[in-house]
Short mmCIF file of C-alpha atoms in Angstrom, two decimals:
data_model
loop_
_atom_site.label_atom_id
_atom_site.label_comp_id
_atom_site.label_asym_id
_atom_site.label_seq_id
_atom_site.Cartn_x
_atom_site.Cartn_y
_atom_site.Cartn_z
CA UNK A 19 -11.74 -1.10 -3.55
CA UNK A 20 -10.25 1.06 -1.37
CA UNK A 21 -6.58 1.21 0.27
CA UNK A 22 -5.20 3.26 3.34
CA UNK A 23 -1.54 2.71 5.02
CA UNK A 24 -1.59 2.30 8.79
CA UNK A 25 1.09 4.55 9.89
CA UNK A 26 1.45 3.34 13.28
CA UNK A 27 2.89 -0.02 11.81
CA UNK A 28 4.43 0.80 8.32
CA UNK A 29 8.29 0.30 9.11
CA UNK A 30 9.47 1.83 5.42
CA UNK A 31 10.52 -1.95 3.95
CA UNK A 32 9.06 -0.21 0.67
CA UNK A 33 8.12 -3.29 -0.97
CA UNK A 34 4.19 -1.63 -1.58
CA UNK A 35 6.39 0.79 -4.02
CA UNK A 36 8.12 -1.78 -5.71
CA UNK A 37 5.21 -3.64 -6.62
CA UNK A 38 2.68 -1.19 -7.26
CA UNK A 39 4.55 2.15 -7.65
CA UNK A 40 1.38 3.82 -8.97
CA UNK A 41 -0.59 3.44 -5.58
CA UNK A 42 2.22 4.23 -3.11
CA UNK A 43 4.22 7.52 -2.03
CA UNK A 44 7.44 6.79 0.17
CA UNK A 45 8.13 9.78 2.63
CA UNK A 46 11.44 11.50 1.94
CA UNK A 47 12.53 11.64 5.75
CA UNK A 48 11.82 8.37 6.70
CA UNK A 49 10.34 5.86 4.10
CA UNK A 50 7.43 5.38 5.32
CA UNK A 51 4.40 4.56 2.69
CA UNK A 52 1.11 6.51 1.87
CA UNK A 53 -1.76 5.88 -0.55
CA UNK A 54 -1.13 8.22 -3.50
CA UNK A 55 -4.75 7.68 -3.81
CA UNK A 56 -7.80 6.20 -1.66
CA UNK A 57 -9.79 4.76 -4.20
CA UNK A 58 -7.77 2.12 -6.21
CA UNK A 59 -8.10 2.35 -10.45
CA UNK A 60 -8.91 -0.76 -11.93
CA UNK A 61 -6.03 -1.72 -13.78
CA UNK A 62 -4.00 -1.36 -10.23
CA UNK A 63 -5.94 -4.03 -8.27
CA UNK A 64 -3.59 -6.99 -8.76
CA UNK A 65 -1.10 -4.68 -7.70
CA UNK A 66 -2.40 -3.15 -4.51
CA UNK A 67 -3.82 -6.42 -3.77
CA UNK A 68 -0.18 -8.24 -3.86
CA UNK A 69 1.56 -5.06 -2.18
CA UNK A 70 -0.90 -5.91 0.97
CA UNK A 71 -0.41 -9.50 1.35
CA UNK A 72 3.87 -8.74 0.92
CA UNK A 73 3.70 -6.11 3.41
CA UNK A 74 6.00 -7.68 6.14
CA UNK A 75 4.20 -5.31 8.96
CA UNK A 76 0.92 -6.22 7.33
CA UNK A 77 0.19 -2.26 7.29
CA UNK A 78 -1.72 -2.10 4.49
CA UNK A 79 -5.86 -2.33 4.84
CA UNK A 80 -8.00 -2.82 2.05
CA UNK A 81 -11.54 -2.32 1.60
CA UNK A 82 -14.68 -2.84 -0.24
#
């Protein structure tokens, strides 16, 4: 599976990084999220998978 952050609708709520800190970077200047990586390990599927469907802005795309 595979993860991106849209940037256009991310609005920094950082939930992603609370629930799956391993897969998400928070920008410094304004909190926005980023994929720390595209392809998502194994063990972080549950994870990335629950991170997308608590995203209030629904900014996070996954991807077969």
């Amino acid at each position: 599976m595979k993860v991106w952050v849209d940037a256009e609708r991310c609005q920094g709520h950082t939930l992603c990084s609370m629930i799956a800190p391993d897969s998400f970077a928070l920008s410094d200047i304004d909190g926005s999220a980023s994929a720390v990586s595209e392809v998502v390990p194994e063990d972080q599927l549950d994870q990335v998978r629950e991170a997308a469907q608590s995203c209030p802005e629904q900014a996070i795309i996954l991807t077969d």
